[in-house]
Amino acid sequence: MNVENLRENYPMLLDYLKENGFSKSRISLYGTVIRYVLSFAENDEVDSYEKLAQVMADSHSVTTIHTCNPIVWAVRDYDLYGRFPAPNANPPLSKRAYYSSIYYEEFHSVIDAFKTYARQKGMKENSVKSFVGHCNVFFEFLASRGCKDLASIQESDVQSFFHDGEHQIRSHQYMYHVKYVLRENRNERLADQCNRIISFLPRIPMREVVYPFLSKEELCKIKYALSKLSTSISLREKAIVTTALYTGLRSCDISGLSIDSIDFQSETISIQQRKTSTPLVLPLRPVVGNAIFDYVTTERSVKSGKYLFVNNESMGKPMSPAEIGCVVRGFMIKAGVRVEKGNKGSHLFRHNVAVTLLQSGVSNPIISEVLGHTYAKSIEPYLGTDMKQLSLCAISIDDFPVRKEVLCK
C-alpha cells in the first residue's frame, strides 16, 4: 500500500486539527489511525483503504471498528484528495456504520440506491431514515452470521432475524420496511438477488391496535379542571391542554404553533404538519381561542418571539413535543385522571377527538381531514374504539343455551 504521501504530510493534518479546535482525544485517535495505516506500507495484499477496512473488520473488535471507522475515511480523504476534516467535526459513530460501509459493497449499494429513489419520489427524510435504519439492522445481523454479499444470504439467515426459534422477535412493520427497501432500491444489477431474499421473508400478520380513549367521567374531570380557577394551573398549561383537547393536534404541531398560526379574525388555526409536511386549517373554537388569548395577553412575555408556547428557560425557543407531553401528563394528574396508572399522553386527546366525531356520525373522510391524515386507512384503528357502533354488531345469545354459572362473576 502506497502511504508515502501520508507519511510526509500527516503532521500538517494533526496541526490543522489542533488549530481548528479538535479535542485532544480526537487528535489522539487520528494519530492512532494514521500509525495503523502506515504499518501496512510493506503489505502488498492491502493496496487500498477499502482493503484496509476489511482487514480491520476481520481483526478488531466491533467497538474498535465503531470508533475508528469514521477516522479511517477522514484520513483517506486527506491522503488521496487533500481534503481536511470540517472544523470541530465529530463524525457520528453509528453502531451500524461498520456493517453498512463500503466493504460490504452490495449491502451498501442496496441502501444507497433506495435512499436515492425514495428522495426522488418525495418520501420524507424521517421516513427514509426509518426504512434505512431497519434495513441496516437487518444487514448487520446477516453480516454477523458471515454473509458478506446478497448471494450468500440463505433462508435460514433471514428467518432467524425475525424468529429466535421459539418466538417471533420482530413486527410486521419491521418486515415490511426491509421488504420495501429490497423491492424499491431500483438497482437493476441486484434486483434478482433482492427478489430472492424477499421470498425468504416470513409472513407476519399486522397487529391490530385498539387506541385508548377517555371515558365520560375522565372527560368531565378534565373539563372541570380547565374551567375552575386554580393557582396550580398556569394559563400556558391551560392553553396547551385546551388546544390539544379540542383540536386533536399532535404534540409536535402544538410545539410548532406560532403567533401567526392563530387568526382571530377568520377564527382559524393554520399549520404545516410536521409529520406529513402537509398544510392543515382548523376552526378556532371559542373555548380554544379564549384560552390562547388569556395566555398571550396575561402571562406570555412580549419578548417570547414568534412561537406561541416557548420554553421558560430559553426565551424565544419553542417548547419541544416532549415538553408539551409533560405539561399534558402533569395536568391530567392535577385533574385526578389516571393518577396511578394509564395512558396520559397528549395523543390521548387526539384519539378522543376522533372517537367523539365517530360517535356523532361524522363520516370517515371528514374525520381524516380534521386530523390531518394523508392516508384514508389511518382512520381505521379509531373504529375499534367506537363502542356505540360496535354494540350494533353484537349478536344476541338468547337462542343459545348457556349455563348460569358462565355469566356469573
Tab-separated table of C-alpha atoms in Angstrom:
chain	number	residue	atom	x	y	z
A	1	MET	CA	0.000	0.000	0.000
A	2	ASN	CA	1.458	3.354	-1.043
A	3	VAL	CA	1.492	5.543	2.063
A	4	GLU	CA	4.369	7.866	1.197
A	5	ASN	CA	2.126	10.896	0.752
A	6	LEU	CA	0.522	10.301	4.141
A	7	ARG	CA	3.917	9.679	5.799
A	8	GLU	CA	5.234	13.022	4.552
A	9	ASN	CA	2.162	15.147	5.159
A	10	TYR	CA	0.324	13.762	8.190
A	11	PRO	CA	1.943	16.341	10.570
A	12	MET	CA	0.084	19.028	8.601
A	13	LEU	CA	-3.177	17.187	9.267
A	14	LEU	CA	-2.501	16.987	13.006
A	15	ASP	CA	-1.546	20.694	13.109
A	16	TYR	CA	-4.785	21.535	11.305
A	17	LEU	CA	-6.783	19.568	13.891
A	18	LYS	CA	-5.125	21.452	16.760
A	19	GLU	CA	-5.690	24.846	15.142
A	20	ASN	CA	-9.359	24.149	14.464
A	21	GLY	CA	-10.453	23.174	17.940
A	22	PHE	CA	-10.492	19.383	17.732
A	23	SER	CA	-10.351	17.757	21.162
A	24	LYS	CA	-7.182	16.103	22.429
A	25	SER	CA	-8.869	12.707	22.452
A	26	ARG	CA	-9.987	13.137	18.834
A	27	ILE	CA	-6.499	14.230	17.730
A	28	SER	CA	-5.013	11.265	19.582
A	29	LEU	CA	-7.416	8.955	17.775
A	30	TYR	CA	-6.338	10.401	14.418
A	31	GLY	CA	-2.728	9.722	15.398
A	32	THR	CA	-3.543	6.111	16.282
A	33	VAL	CA	-5.326	5.523	12.962
A	34	ILE	CA	-2.514	7.149	10.975
A	35	ARG	CA	0.071	4.884	12.636
A	36	TYR	CA	-2.150	1.904	11.852
A	37	VAL	CA	-2.355	2.914	8.176
A	38	LEU	CA	1.402	3.444	7.946
A	39	SER	CA	2.007	-0.042	9.370
A	40	PHE	CA	0.704	-1.506	6.093
A	41	ALA	CA	3.380	0.211	3.961
A	42	GLU	CA	5.082	-3.085	3.121
A	43	ASN	CA	1.928	-5.167	2.813
A	44	ASP	CA	1.283	-5.870	-0.887
A	45	GLU	CA	-2.051	-7.584	-0.196
A	46	VAL	CA	-3.542	-4.398	1.261
A	47	ASP	CA	-3.400	-1.961	-1.650
A	48	SER	CA	-6.299	0.357	-0.796
A	49	TYR	CA	-8.179	1.874	2.121
A	50	GLU	CA	-11.103	-0.417	1.306
A	51	LYS	CA	-8.870	-3.479	1.749
A	52	LEU	CA	-7.503	-1.926	4.923
A	53	ALA	CA	-11.028	-1.522	6.287
A	54	GLN	CA	-11.691	-5.192	5.509
A	55	VAL	CA	-8.592	-6.218	7.469
A	56	MET	CA	-9.744	-4.045	10.375
A	57	ALA	CA	-13.169	-5.674	10.269
A	58	ASP	CA	-11.665	-9.141	10.440
A	59	SER	CA	-9.109	-8.489	13.177
A	60	HIS	CA	-10.584	-5.958	15.601
A	61	SER	CA	-13.497	-5.793	17.974
A	62	VAL	CA	-16.772	-4.225	16.942
A	63	THR	CA	-16.217	-1.410	19.470
A	64	THR	CA	-12.864	-0.530	17.887
A	65	ILE	CA	-14.412	-0.573	14.430
A	66	HIS	CA	-17.265	1.691	15.547
A	67	THR	CA	-14.785	4.190	16.950
A	68	CYS	CA	-12.129	4.178	14.240
A	69	ASN	CA	-14.149	3.619	11.070
A	70	PRO	CA	-15.072	7.316	10.502
A	71	ILE	CA	-11.466	8.361	11.165
A	72	VAL	CA	-10.160	5.884	8.570
A	73	TRP	CA	-12.277	7.510	5.877
A	74	ALA	CA	-11.279	11.002	7.027
A	75	VAL	CA	-7.575	10.022	6.765
A	76	ARG	CA	-8.246	8.517	3.336
A	77	ASP	CA	-9.856	11.767	2.133
A	78	TYR	CA	-6.831	13.724	3.319
A	79	ASP	CA	-4.306	11.268	1.874
A	80	LEU	CA	-5.896	10.770	-1.549
A	81	TYR	CA	-7.795	14.003	-2.140
A	82	GLY	CA	-6.166	16.555	0.167
A	83	ARG	CA	-9.436	17.237	1.988
A	84	PHE	CA	-9.221	18.339	5.609
A	85	PRO	CA	-11.993	17.379	8.077
A	86	ALA	CA	-14.578	20.089	8.716
A	87	PRO	CA	-13.732	22.316	11.713
A	88	ASN	CA	-14.894	20.784	15.012
A	89	ALA	CA	-16.063	17.739	13.088
A	90	ASN	CA	-17.084	14.828	15.237
A	91	PRO	CA	-18.198	12.049	12.868
A	92	PRO	CA	-21.276	10.199	14.134
A	93	LEU	CA	-20.276	6.788	15.434
A	94	SER	CA	-23.201	4.613	14.426
A	95	LYS	CA	-23.162	1.053	15.679
A	96	ARG	CA	-24.324	0.074	12.210
A	97	ALA	CA	-21.738	2.063	10.249
A	98	TYR	CA	-19.413	-0.930	10.028
A	99	TYR	CA	-21.963	-3.261	8.538
A	100	SER	CA	-23.343	-0.777	6.006
A	101	SER	CA	-19.964	0.603	4.968
A	102	ILE	CA	-18.224	0.199	1.673
A	103	TYR	CA	-16.545	-3.133	2.266
A	104	TYR	CA	-19.953	-4.796	2.284
A	105	GLU	CA	-20.434	-3.320	-1.154
A	106	GLU	CA	-23.750	-4.910	-2.124
A	107	PHE	CA	-25.409	-4.130	1.224
A	108	HIS	CA	-24.228	-0.562	0.860
A	109	SER	CA	-25.464	-0.408	-2.749
A	110	VAL	CA	-28.978	-1.534	-1.808
A	111	ILE	CA	-29.239	1.089	0.921
A	112	ASP	CA	-27.744	3.837	-1.222
A	113	ALA	CA	-29.967	3.093	-4.233
A	114	PHE	CA	-33.062	3.052	-2.051
A	115	LYS	CA	-32.231	6.419	-0.463
A	116	THR	CA	-31.789	7.970	-3.916
A	117	TYR	CA	-35.080	6.536	-5.166
A	118	ALA	CA	-37.033	7.430	-2.012
A	119	ARG	CA	-35.871	11.048	-2.074
A	120	GLN	CA	-36.678	11.387	-5.760
A	121	LYS	CA	-40.119	10.005	-5.003
A	122	GLY	CA	-40.589	12.682	-2.327
A	123	MET	CA	-40.506	10.473	0.754
A	124	LYS	CA	-39.967	12.449	3.960
A	125	GLU	CA	-36.456	12.328	5.375
A	126	ASN	CA	-37.669	10.874	8.686
A	127	SER	CA	-39.385	8.053	6.795
A	128	VAL	CA	-36.243	7.392	4.767
A	129	LYS	CA	-34.240	7.151	7.994
A	130	SER	CA	-36.771	4.737	9.478
A	131	PHE	CA	-36.707	2.392	6.466
A	132	VAL	CA	-32.929	2.568	6.139
A	133	GLY	CA	-32.433	2.090	9.874
A	134	HIS	CA	-34.438	-1.143	9.926
A	135	CYS	CA	-32.692	-2.476	6.833
A	136	ASN	CA	-29.297	-1.583	8.299
A	137	VAL	CA	-30.079	-3.686	11.371
A	138	PHE	CA	-31.158	-6.488	9.025
A	139	PHE	CA	-27.853	-6.342	7.139
A	140	GLU	CA	-25.936	-6.040	10.414
A	141	PHE	CA	-27.476	-9.282	11.598
A	142	LEU	CA	-26.699	-11.025	8.297
A	143	ALA	CA	-23.103	-9.790	8.424
A	144	SER	CA	-22.757	-11.186	11.941
A	145	ARG	CA	-23.763	-14.593	10.507
A	146	GLY	CA	-20.991	-14.410	7.903
A	147	CYS	CA	-22.999	-13.062	4.955
A	148	LYS	CA	-20.892	-10.557	3.032
A	149	ASP	CA	-22.982	-10.223	-0.122
A	150	LEU	CA	-26.563	-10.854	-1.204
A	151	ALA	CA	-25.803	-14.200	-2.864
A	152	SER	CA	-24.517	-15.650	0.415
A	153	ILE	CA	-27.779	-14.928	2.273
A	154	GLN	CA	-29.859	-18.076	2.883
A	155	GLU	CA	-33.452	-18.507	4.017
A	156	SER	CA	-32.347	-19.661	7.463
A	157	ASP	CA	-30.409	-16.413	7.923
A	158	VAL	CA	-33.456	-14.302	7.073
A	159	GLN	CA	-35.844	-16.378	9.183
A	160	SER	CA	-33.513	-16.190	12.181
A	161	PHE	CA	-33.658	-12.394	12.070
A	162	PHE	CA	-37.412	-12.451	12.662
A	163	HIS	CA	-37.741	-15.551	14.836
A	164	ASP	CA	-35.415	-16.845	17.561
A	165	GLY	CA	-36.608	-20.432	17.299
A	166	GLU	CA	-39.317	-20.066	19.905
A	167	HIS	CA	-40.813	-16.607	19.498
A	168	GLN	CA	-41.374	-14.004	16.846
A	169	ILE	CA	-38.991	-11.177	17.749
A	170	ARG	CA	-39.816	-8.545	15.126
A	171	SER	CA	-43.039	-6.995	13.919
A	172	HIS	CA	-44.941	-6.839	10.658
A	173	GLN	CA	-43.801	-3.243	10.200
A	174	TYR	CA	-40.155	-4.261	10.578
A	175	MET	CA	-40.604	-6.952	7.937
A	176	TYR	CA	-42.420	-4.513	5.648
A	177	HIS	CA	-39.635	-1.926	5.903
A	178	VAL	CA	-36.981	-4.490	4.961
A	179	LYS	CA	-39.128	-5.768	2.097
A	180	TYR	CA	-39.797	-2.251	0.811
A	181	VAL	CA	-36.096	-1.329	0.728
A	182	LEU	CA	-35.193	-4.547	-1.069
A	183	ARG	CA	-38.005	-4.101	-3.578
A	184	GLU	CA	-37.718	-0.375	-4.239
A	185	ASN	CA	-33.967	0.228	-4.348
A	186	ARG	CA	-34.097	0.325	-8.189
A	187	ASN	CA	-30.671	-1.285	-8.564
A	188	GLU	CA	-31.200	-3.494	-11.616
A	189	ARG	CA	-27.916	-5.320	-11.088
A	190	LEU	CA	-29.099	-6.580	-7.698
A	191	ALA	CA	-32.809	-6.966	-8.483
A	192	ASP	CA	-32.796	-10.765	-8.824
A	193	GLN	CA	-30.922	-11.269	-5.561
A	194	CYS	CA	-33.194	-8.799	-3.743
A	195	ASN	CA	-36.299	-10.634	-5.005
A	196	ARG	CA	-34.768	-13.930	-3.883
A	197	ILE	CA	-34.278	-12.548	-0.369
A	198	ILE	CA	-37.825	-11.136	-0.360
A	199	SER	CA	-39.112	-14.665	-0.980
A	200	PHE	CA	-37.386	-15.695	2.274
A	201	LEU	CA	-39.213	-13.114	4.388
A	202	PRO	CA	-41.772	-14.601	6.788
A	203	ARG	CA	-45.446	-13.719	6.695
A	204	ILE	CA	-46.052	-11.740	9.843
A	205	PRO	CA	-49.670	-10.644	10.406
A	206	MET	CA	-50.267	-6.983	11.116
A	207	ARG	CA	-51.037	-6.383	14.751
A	208	GLU	CA	-54.418	-4.795	15.339
A	209	VAL	CA	-54.247	-1.906	17.802
A	210	VAL	CA	-57.178	-0.530	19.785
A	211	TYR	CA	-56.385	3.036	20.757
A	212	PRO	CA	-57.055	4.153	24.337
A	213	PHE	CA	-59.705	6.806	24.799
A	214	LEU	CA	-61.177	8.962	27.541
A	215	SER	CA	-64.265	7.853	29.444
A	216	LYS	CA	-67.109	10.305	30.067
A	217	GLU	CA	-66.095	10.581	33.728
A	218	GLU	CA	-62.470	11.383	32.827
A	219	LEU	CA	-63.560	13.944	30.260
A	220	CYS	CA	-65.775	15.660	32.833
A	221	LYS	CA	-62.868	15.880	35.298
A	222	ILE	CA	-60.591	17.407	32.645
A	223	LYS	CA	-63.148	19.996	31.570
A	224	TYR	CA	-63.897	20.880	35.191
A	225	ALA	CA	-60.194	21.365	35.927
A	226	LEU	CA	-59.915	23.633	32.876
A	227	SER	CA	-62.912	25.723	33.903
A	228	LYS	CA	-62.071	26.322	37.558
A	229	LEU	CA	-59.624	28.945	38.760
A	230	SER	CA	-56.550	27.323	40.296
A	231	THR	CA	-53.142	28.701	41.200
A	232	SER	CA	-51.595	25.307	40.425
A	233	ILE	CA	-52.579	25.525	36.735
A	234	SER	CA	-50.893	28.267	34.689
A	235	LEU	CA	-52.526	29.972	31.723
A	236	ARG	CA	-49.924	28.426	29.441
A	237	GLU	CA	-50.774	24.981	30.781
A	238	LYS	CA	-54.488	25.645	30.314
A	239	ALA	CA	-53.962	26.884	26.740
A	240	ILE	CA	-51.858	23.841	25.788
A	241	VAL	CA	-54.323	21.309	27.217
A	242	THR	CA	-57.352	23.116	25.774
A	243	THR	CA	-55.732	23.207	22.327
A	244	ALA	CA	-54.900	19.504	22.475
A	245	LEU	CA	-58.329	18.524	23.814
A	246	TYR	CA	-60.451	20.392	21.286
A	247	THR	CA	-58.300	20.295	18.131
A	248	GLY	CA	-56.627	16.868	18.325
A	249	LEU	CA	-53.335	18.363	17.145
A	250	ARG	CA	-50.208	16.277	17.640
A	251	SER	CA	-47.783	17.468	20.309
A	252	CYS	CA	-45.192	18.241	17.613
A	253	ASP	CA	-47.699	20.541	15.875
A	254	ILE	CA	-48.669	22.270	19.119
A	255	SER	CA	-44.961	22.772	19.750
A	256	GLY	CA	-44.591	24.405	16.340
A	257	LEU	CA	-47.530	26.791	16.679
A	258	SER	CA	-46.581	30.406	16.083
A	259	ILE	CA	-48.448	33.611	16.862
A	260	ASP	CA	-49.245	33.839	13.139
A	261	SER	CA	-50.821	30.363	13.220
A	262	ILE	CA	-53.753	31.787	15.198
A	263	ASP	CA	-56.051	34.057	13.197
A	264	PHE	CA	-58.688	35.562	15.492
A	265	GLN	CA	-60.273	37.461	12.609
A	266	SER	CA	-61.039	34.434	10.441
A	267	GLU	CA	-61.220	32.169	13.521
A	268	THR	CA	-58.814	29.576	12.137
A	269	ILE	CA	-55.650	27.723	13.143
A	270	SER	CA	-53.272	27.217	10.216
A	271	ILE	CA	-50.222	24.954	10.410
A	272	GLN	CA	-47.801	22.949	8.317
A	273	GLN	CA	-47.935	19.469	9.848
A	274	ARG	CA	-44.516	18.289	10.938
A	275	LYS	CA	-45.268	14.601	10.464
A	276	THR	CA	-46.679	14.793	6.938
A	277	SER	CA	-45.427	18.230	5.772
A	278	THR	CA	-48.961	18.989	4.550
A	279	PRO	CA	-50.949	22.145	5.428
A	280	LEU	CA	-53.897	21.925	7.806
A	281	VAL	CA	-56.514	24.557	8.613
A	282	LEU	CA	-58.827	24.027	11.605
A	283	PRO	CA	-61.618	26.205	13.011
A	284	LEU	CA	-60.626	28.190	16.090
A	285	ARG	CA	-63.318	27.248	18.574
A	286	PRO	CA	-64.186	29.940	21.146
A	287	VAL	CA	-63.018	27.790	24.066
A	288	VAL	CA	-59.592	27.383	22.421
A	289	GLY	CA	-59.376	30.982	21.275
A	290	ASN	CA	-60.252	32.303	24.753
A	291	ALA	CA	-57.616	30.119	26.437
A	292	ILE	CA	-54.924	31.222	23.976
A	293	PHE	CA	-55.961	34.903	24.232
A	294	ASP	CA	-55.806	34.833	28.045
A	295	TYR	CA	-52.365	33.249	27.947
A	296	VAL	CA	-50.959	35.617	25.311
A	297	THR	CA	-52.311	38.825	26.861
A	298	THR	CA	-51.732	37.981	30.535
A	299	GLU	CA	-48.907	35.519	31.022
A	300	ARG	CA	-46.805	35.297	27.851
A	301	SER	CA	-43.843	37.669	27.642
A	302	VAL	CA	-43.730	40.135	24.749
A	303	LYS	CA	-40.101	39.053	24.247
A	304	SER	CA	-41.054	35.432	23.638
A	305	GLY	CA	-40.552	35.644	19.870
A	306	LYS	CA	-42.699	34.140	17.153
A	307	TYR	CA	-43.590	30.827	18.798
A	308	LEU	CA	-46.802	30.589	20.799
A	309	PHE	CA	-45.593	28.243	23.529
A	310	VAL	CA	-41.996	28.960	24.491
A	311	ASN	CA	-39.515	27.365	26.834
A	312	ASN	CA	-39.405	29.412	30.049
A	313	GLU	CA	-35.692	28.828	30.465
A	314	SER	CA	-34.738	29.678	26.858
A	315	MET	CA	-36.821	32.650	25.840
A	316	GLY	CA	-37.739	32.537	22.154
A	317	LYS	CA	-37.128	28.792	21.876
A	318	PRO	CA	-40.317	26.738	21.347
A	319	MET	CA	-41.318	24.045	23.779
A	320	SER	CA	-40.367	20.628	22.448
A	321	PRO	CA	-43.020	17.944	21.761
A	322	ALA	CA	-41.717	16.099	24.825
A	323	GLU	CA	-42.277	19.196	26.983
A	324	ILE	CA	-45.811	19.533	25.599
A	325	GLY	CA	-46.422	15.926	26.604
A	326	CYS	CA	-45.085	16.584	30.110
A	327	VAL	CA	-47.472	19.524	30.512
A	328	VAL	CA	-50.426	17.357	29.481
A	329	ARG	CA	-49.460	14.498	31.796
A	330	GLY	CA	-48.953	16.884	34.701
A	331	PHE	CA	-52.352	18.458	34.103
A	332	MET	CA	-54.039	15.038	33.998
A	333	ILE	CA	-52.650	14.205	37.425
A	334	LYS	CA	-53.787	17.570	38.816
A	335	ALA	CA	-57.245	16.871	37.385
A	336	GLY	CA	-57.329	13.489	39.150
A	337	VAL	CA	-57.338	11.476	35.921
A	338	ARG	CA	-55.312	8.248	35.786
A	339	VAL	CA	-53.168	9.310	38.714
A	340	GLU	CA	-51.852	5.837	39.493
A	341	LYS	CA	-51.520	4.372	36.003
A	342	GLY	CA	-52.830	4.553	32.456
A	343	ASN	CA	-52.019	6.435	29.281
A	344	LYS	CA	-51.852	10.178	29.974
A	345	GLY	CA	-50.043	11.390	26.834
A	346	SER	CA	-51.226	14.227	24.604
A	347	HIS	CA	-52.074	11.737	21.844
A	348	LEU	CA	-54.930	10.551	24.064
A	349	PHE	CA	-56.730	13.807	23.271
A	350	ARG	CA	-56.243	13.202	19.552
A	351	HIS	CA	-57.876	9.804	19.938
A	352	ASN	CA	-60.689	11.406	21.889
A	353	VAL	CA	-61.438	13.874	19.074
A	354	ALA	CA	-61.603	11.016	16.558
A	355	VAL	CA	-63.880	8.884	18.755
A	356	THR	CA	-66.175	11.829	19.546
A	357	LEU	CA	-66.594	12.588	15.851
A	358	LEU	CA	-67.230	8.909	15.062
A	359	GLN	CA	-69.883	8.633	17.738
A	360	SER	CA	-71.510	11.806	16.403
A	361	GLY	CA	-71.946	10.207	12.991
A	362	VAL	CA	-69.317	12.257	11.145
A	363	SER	CA	-68.096	10.482	8.014
A	364	ASN	CA	-64.626	8.963	7.957
A	365	PRO	CA	-63.214	11.270	5.214
A	366	ILE	CA	-64.200	14.349	7.244
A	367	ILE	CA	-62.563	12.921	10.377
A	368	SER	CA	-59.383	12.165	8.425
A	369	GLU	CA	-59.400	15.736	7.136
A	370	VAL	CA	-59.791	17.165	10.654
A	371	LEU	CA	-56.958	15.002	11.985
A	372	GLY	CA	-54.749	15.859	9.027
A	373	HIS	CA	-54.340	12.286	7.803
A	374	THR	CA	-52.795	11.847	4.363
A	375	TYR	CA	-53.928	8.218	4.008
A	376	ALA	CA	-57.553	7.104	4.247
A	377	LYS	CA	-56.640	3.927	6.165
A	378	SER	CA	-55.153	5.961	9.017
A	379	ILE	CA	-58.647	6.284	10.485
A	380	GLU	CA	-59.170	2.517	10.788
A	381	PRO	CA	-57.586	1.982	14.258
A	382	TYR	CA	-60.035	4.506	15.710
A	383	LEU	CA	-63.007	2.451	14.545
A	384	GLY	CA	-62.230	-0.147	17.203
A	385	THR	CA	-62.951	2.382	19.957
A	386	ASP	CA	-66.410	3.391	18.691
A	387	MET	CA	-68.322	1.322	21.240
A	388	LYS	CA	-71.660	2.781	20.163
A	389	GLN	CA	-71.315	1.433	16.640
A	390	LEU	CA	-69.628	-1.790	17.735
A	391	SER	CA	-72.565	-2.561	20.043
A	392	LEU	CA	-74.844	-2.606	16.995
A	393	CYS	CA	-72.825	-5.544	15.672
A	394	ALA	CA	-73.428	-7.648	18.790
A	395	ILE	CA	-75.446	-10.856	18.347
A	396	SER	CA	-77.918	-11.922	20.991
A	397	ILE	CA	-77.172	-15.215	22.750
A	398	ASP	CA	-80.793	-15.765	23.818
A	399	ASP	CA	-81.168	-18.598	21.319
A	400	PHE	CA	-78.111	-20.395	22.643
A	401	PRO	CA	-78.304	-22.300	25.933
A	402	VAL	CA	-75.652	-21.092	28.373
A	403	ARG	CA	-75.333	-22.214	31.957
A	404	LYS	CA	-75.954	-19.517	34.557
A	405	GLU	CA	-72.503	-20.013	36.076
A	406	VAL	CA	-70.818	-18.966	32.838
A	407	LEU	CA	-72.197	-15.438	33.031
A	408	CYS	CA	-71.809	-15.037	36.786
A	409	LYS	CA	-68.838	-13.156	38.211
